[in-house]
Each structure stands twice: as structure tokens, then as C-alpha cells.
mmCIF file of C-alpha atoms in Angstrom:
data_model
loop_
_atom_site.group_PDB
_atom_site.id
_atom_site.type_symbol
_atom_site.label_atom_id
_atom_site.label_comp_id
_atom_site.label_asym_id
_atom_site.label_seq_id
_atom_site.Cartn_x
_atom_site.Cartn_y
_atom_site.Cartn_z
ATOM 1 C CA MET A 1 83.881 114.573 128.955
ATOM 2 C CA HIS A 2 84.456 114.633 133.129
ATOM 3 C CA LYS A 3 81.836 111.763 132.886
ATOM 4 C CA TYR A 4 83.918 109.916 131.637
ATOM 5 C CA ALA A 5 87.678 110.550 133.017
ATOM 6 C CA SER A 6 85.709 109.172 136.602
ATOM 7 C CA PRO A 7 87.636 105.945 137.653
ATOM 8 C CA LYS A 8 84.413 105.860 139.148
ATOM 9 C CA PHE A 9 82.430 105.811 135.704
ATOM 10 C CA PHE A 10 85.029 104.380 134.335
ATOM 11 C CA TYR A 11 84.485 101.045 136.266
ATOM 12 C CA SER A 12 81.288 99.608 135.912
ATOM 13 C CA LEU A 13 81.336 101.058 132.692
ATOM 14 C CA ALA A 14 84.386 98.637 131.858
ATOM 15 C CA GLY A 15 82.622 95.473 134.424
ATOM 16 C CA GLN A 16 79.770 96.250 131.566
ATOM 17 C CA LEU A 17 82.450 96.158 128.687
ATOM 18 C CA ILE A 18 84.570 93.838 128.856
ATOM 19 C CA PRO A 19 82.117 90.514 128.961
ATOM 20 C CA TRP A 20 80.870 90.996 125.305
ATOM 21 C CA ILE A 21 84.078 92.709 124.054
ATOM 22 C CA ALA A 22 85.561 89.444 125.350
ATOM 23 C CA ALA A 23 82.269 86.724 123.652
ATOM 24 C CA LEU A 24 83.805 88.973 120.143
ATOM 25 C CA THR A 25 86.828 88.246 120.690
ATOM 26 C CA ALA A 26 86.776 84.335 121.492
ATOM 27 C CA VAL A 27 84.111 84.012 118.384
ATOM 28 C CA LEU A 28 86.717 86.727 115.627
ATOM 29 C CA LEU A 29 90.048 84.195 117.622
ATOM 30 C CA LEU A 30 88.414 81.162 116.146
ATOM 31 C CA ALA A 31 87.638 82.627 112.833
ATOM 32 C CA GLY A 32 90.636 84.048 112.468
ATOM 33 C CA LEU A 33 92.677 80.173 113.505
ATOM 34 C CA TYR A 34 90.153 78.251 111.709
ATOM 35 C CA LEU A 35 90.710 80.447 108.838
ATOM 36 C CA GLY A 36 95.115 80.294 108.889
ATOM 37 C CA LEU A 37 95.275 76.395 110.177
ATOM 38 C CA PHE A 38 92.302 74.997 107.684
ATOM 39 C CA VAL A 39 91.731 77.209 104.539
ATOM 40 C CA ALA A 40 94.837 78.991 104.141
ATOM 41 C CA PRO A 41 97.278 77.261 101.874
ATOM 42 C CA ALA A 42 100.706 76.140 102.172
ATOM 43 C CA ASP A 43 103.354 78.595 101.358
ATOM 44 C CA TYR A 44 105.120 77.768 97.379
ATOM 45 C CA GLN A 45 108.265 78.894 99.768
ATOM 46 C CA GLN A 46 108.117 77.488 103.416
ATOM 47 C CA GLY A 47 105.539 75.106 103.438
ATOM 48 C CA GLU A 48 102.805 74.772 106.487
ATOM 49 C CA SER A 49 106.214 76.074 108.411
ATOM 50 C CA TYR A 50 104.866 79.952 107.921
ATOM 51 C CA ARG A 51 101.326 79.533 109.473
ATOM 52 C CA ILE A 52 103.910 80.309 112.199
ATOM 53 C CA MET A 53 103.355 84.620 110.678
ATOM 54 C CA PHE A 54 99.759 84.048 111.810
ATOM 55 C CA ILE A 55 100.921 84.812 114.907
ATOM 56 C CA HIS A 56 104.657 86.443 115.106
ATOM 57 C CA VAL A 57 102.847 89.758 113.065
ATOM 58 C CA PRO A 58 99.580 90.428 114.965
ATOM 59 C CA ALA A 59 101.926 89.531 118.172
ATOM 60 C CA ALA A 60 104.640 92.194 116.458
ATOM 61 C CA TRP A 61 102.517 95.122 115.494
ATOM 62 C CA MET A 62 100.448 94.851 118.981
ATOM 63 C CA SER A 63 103.921 95.622 120.497
ATOM 64 C CA MET A 64 104.621 98.481 118.529
ATOM 65 C CA PHE A 65 101.134 99.339 118.657
ATOM 66 C CA ILE A 66 100.430 98.894 122.950
ATOM 67 C CA TYR A 67 103.794 100.586 123.116
ATOM 68 C CA MET A 68 102.287 104.128 121.432
ATOM 69 C CA LEU A 69 99.460 104.636 123.160
ATOM 70 C CA MET A 70 101.267 103.849 126.584
ATOM 71 C CA ALA A 71 104.141 106.887 125.073
ATOM 72 C CA GLY A 72 100.056 108.314 124.379
ATOM 73 C CA ALA A 73 98.020 108.583 127.832
ATOM 74 C CA GLY A 74 101.406 108.941 129.581
ATOM 75 C CA ALA A 75 102.068 112.048 128.364
ATOM 76 C CA VAL A 76 98.236 112.890 128.227
ATOM 77 C CA ALA A 77 99.136 111.535 131.819
ATOM 78 C CA LEU A 78 102.257 114.374 132.176
ATOM 79 C CA VAL A 79 100.099 117.140 130.626
ATOM 80 C CA TRP A 80 96.486 117.583 131.637
ATOM 81 C CA ASN A 81 96.788 115.117 135.473
ATOM 82 C CA ILE A 82 94.633 113.516 134.378
ATOM 83 C CA LYS A 83 94.432 109.955 136.835
ATOM 84 C CA LEU A 84 92.783 107.798 134.035
ATOM 85 C CA ALA A 85 95.830 107.689 132.234
ATOM 86 C CA GLU A 86 98.292 106.871 133.783
ATOM 87 C CA ILE A 87 96.112 103.849 135.202
ATOM 88 C CA PHE A 88 95.865 102.462 131.691
ATOM 89 C CA ALA A 89 99.481 103.227 131.269
ATOM 90 C CA ASN A 90 100.709 101.195 133.487
ATOM 91 C CA SER A 91 98.215 98.563 132.401
ATOM 92 C CA CYS A 92 99.898 98.666 128.929
ATOM 93 C CA ALA A 93 103.416 97.944 130.403
ATOM 94 C CA PRO A 94 103.298 94.329 131.459
ATOM 95 C CA ILE A 95 100.296 93.377 127.844
ATOM 96 C CA GLY A 96 102.491 95.016 125.555
ATOM 97 C CA ALA A 97 105.818 92.747 127.240
ATOM 98 C CA SER A 98 103.968 89.758 126.735
ATOM 99 C CA PHE A 99 102.979 90.618 122.891
ATOM 100 C CA THR A 100 107.268 91.382 122.683
ATOM 101 C CA PHE A 101 107.747 88.567 124.630
ATOM 102 C CA LEU A 102 106.133 86.597 121.994
ATOM 103 C CA ALA A 103 107.142 88.197 118.680
ATOM 104 C CA LEU A 104 110.641 87.442 119.893
ATOM 105 C CA ALA A 105 109.251 83.844 120.349
ATOM 106 C CA THR A 106 107.765 83.217 117.670
ATOM 107 C CA GLY A 107 109.924 84.277 115.658
ATOM 108 C CA SER A 108 112.675 82.717 116.825
ATOM 109 C CA LEU A 109 110.619 79.346 115.987
ATOM 110 C CA TRP A 110 110.380 80.430 112.880
ATOM 111 C CA GLY A 111 113.966 81.724 112.132
ATOM 112 C CA LYS A 112 115.187 78.430 113.144
ATOM 113 C CA PRO A 113 114.159 76.269 109.725
ATOM 114 C CA MET A 114 113.740 79.196 107.456
ATOM 115 C CA TRP A 115 117.055 81.032 108.074
ATOM 116 C CA GLY A 116 118.743 78.596 110.241
ATOM 117 C CA THR A 117 119.331 79.878 113.697
ATOM 118 C CA TRP A 118 117.418 81.464 116.180
ATOM 119 C CA TRP A 119 118.400 84.827 117.079
ATOM 120 C CA ALA A 120 120.779 86.404 115.084
ATOM 121 C CA TRP A 121 122.064 90.997 115.939
ATOM 122 C CA ASP A 122 119.677 91.892 112.965
ATOM 123 C CA ALA A 123 118.439 95.095 113.479
ATOM 124 C CA ARG A 124 114.633 94.599 113.552
ATOM 125 C CA LEU A 125 116.227 91.528 116.034
ATOM 126 C CA THR A 126 118.136 93.467 118.113
ATOM 127 C CA SER A 127 115.355 96.722 117.668
ATOM 128 C CA GLU A 128 111.975 94.782 119.471
ATOM 129 C CA LEU A 129 114.952 93.279 121.655
ATOM 130 C CA ILE A 130 115.176 96.507 123.331
ATOM 131 C CA LEU A 131 111.477 97.230 122.605
ATOM 132 C CA PHE A 132 110.859 94.588 125.395
ATOM 133 C CA PHE A 133 113.404 96.262 127.662
ATOM 134 C CA LEU A 134 111.335 99.184 127.635
ATOM 135 C CA TYR A 135 108.928 97.245 128.919
ATOM 136 C CA ILE A 136 110.912 95.725 131.698
ATOM 137 C CA GLY A 137 112.358 99.482 132.405
ATOM 138 C CA TYR A 138 108.728 101.313 132.895
ATOM 139 C CA MET A 139 107.278 98.731 134.990
ATOM 140 C CA ALA A 140 110.185 98.481 137.117
ATOM 141 C CA LEU A 141 110.323 102.006 137.771
ATOM 142 C CA GLN A 142 107.735 101.895 137.824
ATOM 143 C CA ALA A 143 107.337 99.651 140.406
ATOM 144 C CA SER A 144 110.179 101.470 142.364
ATOM 145 C CA ILE A 145 108.996 104.527 143.024
ATOM 146 C CA ASP A 146 105.926 104.426 145.354
ATOM 147 C CA ASP A 147 104.066 107.205 145.262
ATOM 148 C CA PRO A 148 101.978 105.917 142.547
ATOM 149 C CA ARG A 149 101.903 110.197 141.055
ATOM 150 C CA ARG A 150 105.328 110.000 140.555
ATOM 151 C CA ALA A 151 105.706 106.876 139.729
ATOM 152 C CA ALA A 152 103.376 108.004 136.794
ATOM 153 C CA ARG A 153 105.153 110.575 135.982
ATOM 154 C CA ALA A 154 108.864 108.766 135.688
ATOM 155 C CA ALA A 155 107.857 106.124 133.998
ATOM 156 C CA ALA A 156 105.002 108.413 131.745
ATOM 157 C CA ILE A 157 109.584 109.760 130.487
ATOM 158 C CA LEU A 158 111.425 106.761 130.197
ATOM 159 C CA ALA A 159 108.337 105.840 127.892
ATOM 160 C CA LEU A 160 108.796 109.259 125.663
ATOM 161 C CA VAL A 161 112.043 108.724 125.552
ATOM 162 C CA GLY A 162 111.396 104.941 124.304
ATOM 163 C CA VAL A 163 108.733 106.206 121.923
ATOM 164 C CA VAL A 164 112.760 106.340 118.850
ATOM 165 C CA ASN A 165 113.027 102.774 118.928
ATOM 166 C CA ILE A 166 109.384 102.070 117.324
ATOM 167 C CA PRO A 167 110.305 103.965 113.627
ATOM 168 C CA VAL A 168 113.275 102.989 114.300
ATOM 169 C CA ILE A 169 111.754 98.993 114.440
ATOM 170 C CA HIS A 170 109.985 99.800 111.274
ATOM 171 C CA PHE A 171 111.758 100.818 109.352
ATOM 172 C CA SER A 172 114.587 98.904 109.993
ATOM 173 C CA VAL A 173 114.386 96.488 107.146
ATOM 174 C CA GLU A 174 113.866 99.153 105.047
ATOM 175 C CA TRP A 175 116.775 101.056 106.132
ATOM 176 C CA TRP A 176 119.451 97.940 106.453
ATOM 177 C CA ASN A 177 120.378 95.098 104.884
ATOM 178 C CA THR A 178 118.159 92.921 106.858
ATOM 179 C CA LEU A 179 118.287 88.435 107.756
ATOM 180 C CA HIS A 180 114.377 89.939 107.969
ATOM 181 C CA GLN A 181 111.539 90.013 105.170
ATOM 182 C CA PRO A 182 110.758 93.145 104.403
ATOM 183 C CA ALA A 183 106.871 94.153 105.045
ATOM 184 C CA SER A 184 104.063 92.494 103.007
ATOM 185 C CA VAL A 185 101.475 94.088 104.168
ATOM 186 C CA SER A 186 102.372 97.031 104.523
ATOM 187 C CA LYS A 187 103.322 98.179 100.948
ATOM 188 C CA ILE A 188 101.186 100.638 99.406
ATOM 189 C CA GLY A 189 99.030 99.674 97.385
ATOM 190 C CA THR A 190 99.930 96.381 95.619
ATOM 191 C CA PRO A 191 100.238 93.852 99.329
ATOM 192 C CA SER A 192 102.088 91.407 98.364
ATOM 193 C CA ILE A 193 99.653 88.740 99.806
ATOM 194 C CA HIS A 194 97.439 86.326 98.560
ATOM 195 C CA PRO A 195 94.089 86.986 99.969
ATOM 196 C CA SER A 196 92.611 83.820 101.310
ATOM 197 C CA MET A 197 96.279 84.220 104.052
ATOM 198 C CA LEU A 198 95.520 88.339 104.128
ATOM 199 C CA ALA A 199 91.785 87.596 105.416
ATOM 200 C CA PRO A 200 93.312 84.608 108.391
ATOM 201 C CA LEU A 201 95.967 86.999 109.354
ATOM 202 C CA LEU A 202 93.821 90.294 109.780
ATOM 203 C CA LEU A 203 91.250 88.377 111.408
ATOM 204 C CA MET A 204 93.929 87.210 114.295
ATOM 205 C CA ALA A 205 95.415 90.757 114.444
ATOM 206 C CA PHE A 206 91.228 92.627 115.284
ATOM 207 C CA ALA A 207 91.119 89.495 117.052
ATOM 208 C CA PHE A 208 95.055 90.193 119.435
ATOM 209 C CA THR A 209 93.855 94.007 118.968
ATOM 210 C CA ILE A 210 90.083 94.169 121.431
ATOM 211 C CA TYR A 211 92.487 90.904 123.485
ATOM 212 C CA PHE A 212 93.955 93.708 124.693
ATOM 213 C CA VAL A 213 91.410 95.844 125.275
ATOM 214 C CA VAL A 214 89.790 93.623 127.645
ATOM 215 C CA VAL A 215 92.402 92.795 129.559
ATOM 216 C CA ALA A 216 93.925 96.486 130.217
ATOM 217 C CA LEU A 217 90.328 97.382 131.707
ATOM 218 C CA LEU A 218 90.377 94.414 133.799
ATOM 219 C CA ARG A 219 94.482 95.823 135.107
ATOM 220 C CA MET A 220 92.125 99.535 135.050
ATOM 221 C CA ARG A 221 90.049 97.927 136.998
ATOM 222 C CA ASN A 222 91.847 96.392 140.065
ATOM 223 C CA GLU A 223 94.489 99.553 139.826
ATOM 224 C CA ILE A 224 91.229 102.119 140.105
ATOM 225 C CA LEU A 225 90.362 100.234 143.162
ATOM 226 C CA GLU A 226 94.281 100.489 144.382
ATOM 227 C CA ARG A 227 94.111 104.030 144.491
ATOM 228 C CA GLU A 228 90.617 104.266 145.791
ATOM 229 C CA ARG A 229 90.713 102.730 148.102
ATOM 230 C CA HIS A 230 89.931 105.863 150.742
ATOM 231 C CA THR A 231 87.243 106.655 148.475
ATOM 232 C CA THR A 232 83.510 105.923 149.992
ATOM 233 C CA TRP A 233 81.501 104.730 146.632
ATOM 234 C CA VAL A 234 84.784 101.911 146.805
ATOM 235 C CA ALA A 235 83.714 101.015 150.241
ATOM 236 C CA ASP A 236 79.776 100.669 149.026
ATOM 237 C CA MET A 237 80.982 98.928 146.097
ATOM 238 C CA LEU A 238 82.559 96.352 148.438
ATOM 239 C CA GLU A 239 79.716 95.975 151.047
ATOM 240 C CA SER A 240 76.740 95.891 148.062
ATOM 241 C CA THR A 241 79.142 92.853 146.586
ATOM 242 C CA LYS A 242 79.868 90.530 149.848
ATOM 243 C CA PRO A 243 81.006 87.336 149.359
ATOM 244 C CA MET B 1 91.059 66.195 105.868
ATOM 245 C CA ASN B 2 94.136 64.510 107.355
ATOM 246 C CA TRP B 3 95.197 64.716 111.029
ATOM 247 C CA THR B 4 97.941 63.508 111.264
ATOM 248 C CA GLU B 5 98.864 65.006 107.905
ATOM 249 C CA PHE B 6 98.110 68.503 109.479
ATOM 250 C CA PHE B 7 99.385 67.471 112.462
ATOM 251 C CA ALA B 8 102.548 66.661 111.521
ATOM 252 C CA MET B 9 102.834 70.223 109.377
ATOM 253 C CA GLY B 10 104.925 69.315 106.166
ATOM 254 C CA GLY B 11 107.705 68.009 108.806
ATOM 255 C CA TYR B 12 107.683 71.723 111.204
ATOM 256 C CA SER B 13 104.688 70.430 113.172
ATOM 257 C CA GLN B 14 106.937 71.789 116.574
ATOM 258 C CA TYR B 15 107.678 75.421 115.416
ATOM 259 C CA VAL B 16 103.967 75.801 114.375
ATOM 260 C CA TRP B 17 102.659 74.779 117.261
ATOM 261 C CA GLY B 18 104.606 75.998 119.399
ATOM 262 C CA SER B 19 104.155 79.647 118.087
ATOM 263 C CA TYR B 20 100.630 78.649 119.150
ATOM 264 C CA GLY B 21 101.440 76.721 122.666
ATOM 265 C CA LEU B 22 102.884 79.617 122.859
ATOM 266 C CA ALA B 23 100.328 82.003 121.885
ATOM 267 C CA ALA B 24 97.955 79.929 123.753
ATOM 268 C CA LEU B 25 99.631 80.174 126.792
ATOM 269 C CA ILE B 26 100.762 84.129 127.156
ATOM 270 C CA LEU B 27 96.592 84.448 126.120
ATOM 271 C CA ILE B 28 95.477 82.890 129.004
ATOM 272 C CA LEU B 29 97.942 84.104 131.489
ATOM 273 C CA ASN B 30 97.241 87.765 130.448
ATOM 274 C CA LEU B 31 93.505 86.263 131.969
ATOM 275 C CA TYR B 32 94.164 84.477 134.397
ATOM 276 C CA LEU B 33 97.059 87.495 136.150
ATOM 277 C CA PRO B 34 94.139 90.500 136.683
ATOM 278 C CA LEU B 35 91.288 87.648 137.183
ATOM 279 C CA ARG B 36 93.372 86.346 140.332
ATOM 280 C CA ARG B 37 94.049 89.726 141.239
ATOM 281 C CA ARG B 38 90.657 91.517 141.426
ATOM 282 C CA LYS B 39 90.964 88.592 143.887
ATOM 283 C CA THR B 40 93.869 89.626 146.346
ATOM 284 C CA VAL B 41 92.568 93.380 145.267
ATOM 285 C CA ARG B 42 88.963 92.539 146.709
ATOM 286 C CA ARG B 43 89.695 90.280 149.634
ATOM 287 C CA LEU B 44 92.588 93.284 151.370
ATOM 288 C CA LEU B 45 90.900 95.854 150.273
ATOM 289 C CA ARG B 46 87.743 94.779 152.609
ATOM 290 C CA GLU B 47 90.391 93.732 155.847
ATOM 291 C CA PHE B 48 91.267 97.621 155.187
ATOM 292 C CA LEU B 49 87.992 98.721 155.720
ATOM 293 C CA ARG B 50 87.068 96.427 158.146
ATOM 294 C CA LEU B 51 90.630 97.772 160.566
ATOM 295 C CA LYS B 52 89.788 101.482 159.326
ATOM 296 C CA GLU B 53 86.062 100.480 160.834
ATOM 297 C CA GLN B 54 87.863 99.595 164.135
ATOM 298 C CA THR B 55 90.299 102.349 164.740
ATOM 299 C CA ARG B 56 87.607 104.868 164.286
#
């Protein structure tokens, strides 16, 4: 276990894994786009506009999933003082923020033709916007403290407090009478979505998930290099890979 | 398959392609930024190690 948590080992392992996961991401993304744009039929109520769902829903899932990972890693870093968990949590924040932005923007682009408005202060939309601000707050707080360990600790506490927002986002369409439509996929047992539309949705969601792994590993490697700059392994590695 | 019809997206082209375009932009940026950062970090660290070598 300790071997895997050592920054040096992780750095080289991540470097070996990245090309393979990236290739798989490209394949799944292309398959999802093909099924979503060419194979899935038009929706009987929303016509072609519903194809925004294949971006919007996976982006929204990622926005919450990444937040949970970030807060979880923050908790691990706080309790066990594991440097790699801090680095992972820090890497999550900008990626999560960008998926949250994508969910909000594509929701707006879908809302305009379907609801007649770009934005409404509806519970689902507002709580997702709060999620965006939580990510921004995490990054701002982390960047404002010079010592990386103290910065990570403060940011982790913020992330953990913000976790209360996640169930609010998830259940907002059930708790309040929202403009946003309720979930079609997660209804237990009988998802009210046709397999020809469910397949590209799940493919895109899986593609986004492993895409996240790739870009998180890229960011983690950068932060490992910066934090380990005083070690001999970084010096040796830079020496052996001269441009 | 009719391409004109495909790009028209039943009259929702700006919304559908706007969403897909934005997604593409965000996926590309999230790859580009850490890769560019990697170059910068490696350059700065080489500089840092060179200076450390000199002052020893």
C-alpha cells in the first residue's frame, strides 16, 4: 500500500497508464457520439434538441462525482496525512469546475428552446451553480495559502462542508416543484428511457469518467514534480530526460 | 443520410452544436492546460536544479 502511495512510484505508474486510458477514452467517446448523433432516433416530444442530453447529463453526473472524490480525498488527507490524497483533491477542483460549467451551459442551451428561458432560479439550477462556486472557492482558498500542506488542509475542510450540497442537487427535483425535469435513468427498476438513447448516454458517461482519470493523472504528475523538487529522484529523472 | 438535415438538427442546430462545441472546447482545454504546465514545470525545475548546483 505504501509503495502505491509514494509519489515517485505513482508518478511513473501514471505515466505508463495515461496513453492507454487516453486511447480507450477516444474510442468510447467516438462510439458514444456515433450512437448519440447518428443512431438514436429523435425524441417524440423534444425532437432533435434532446441530443444535448448526451453531453449535459454526463457532465452533470461528473460535476457531482468529482466533487465527492475531491471531498473524500480531502478527508483521507486530513485523517491520514497522505500527500498523494492532497494532490489528487487539488487536481479534481479545476476539472470538476469545468464539468460543472459545461453542465450549466449546456443546460442553458437546452432550456432556451424547451422552457423558453436560458436560466431560472430553480432548485436544481441554483444548487448546481452553488457547486460551481464551491469548486471556485476550493481553488481560491488553496491558492491563497503558500504552504501546500496547510493549503490542502484548509481546502479539504471547505470541500467537506460543501458536501451537504450534493444531496440537495440530487434530490432537488423531488423535494421541490422544479422546472427541471426529474431523472429518467436512476429511477429504480424501470428507467423511462429507450435503450437506443440509454446506450449513448452511458457510453458518454463512461467516456467522461475515464477522460477525467487521464486529465487528473496529468495534473497530479505536474504537482508531484513541483512538490518533490528537492528530492534526488526528480533531479535524476530530469537529468536522464534532457530535451 | 442527408447531411444538410443532419446539421440542421430539426431547427435546433445552434443549441445542439453549441453544446457539442462547448464540450469539445472544455475537453481539449483540460488536456492542453496540464500538458503546457508540464513543459513549464520541467523547464523551471531544470533552472532550479542548475542554480542549486551553482550555489553549492
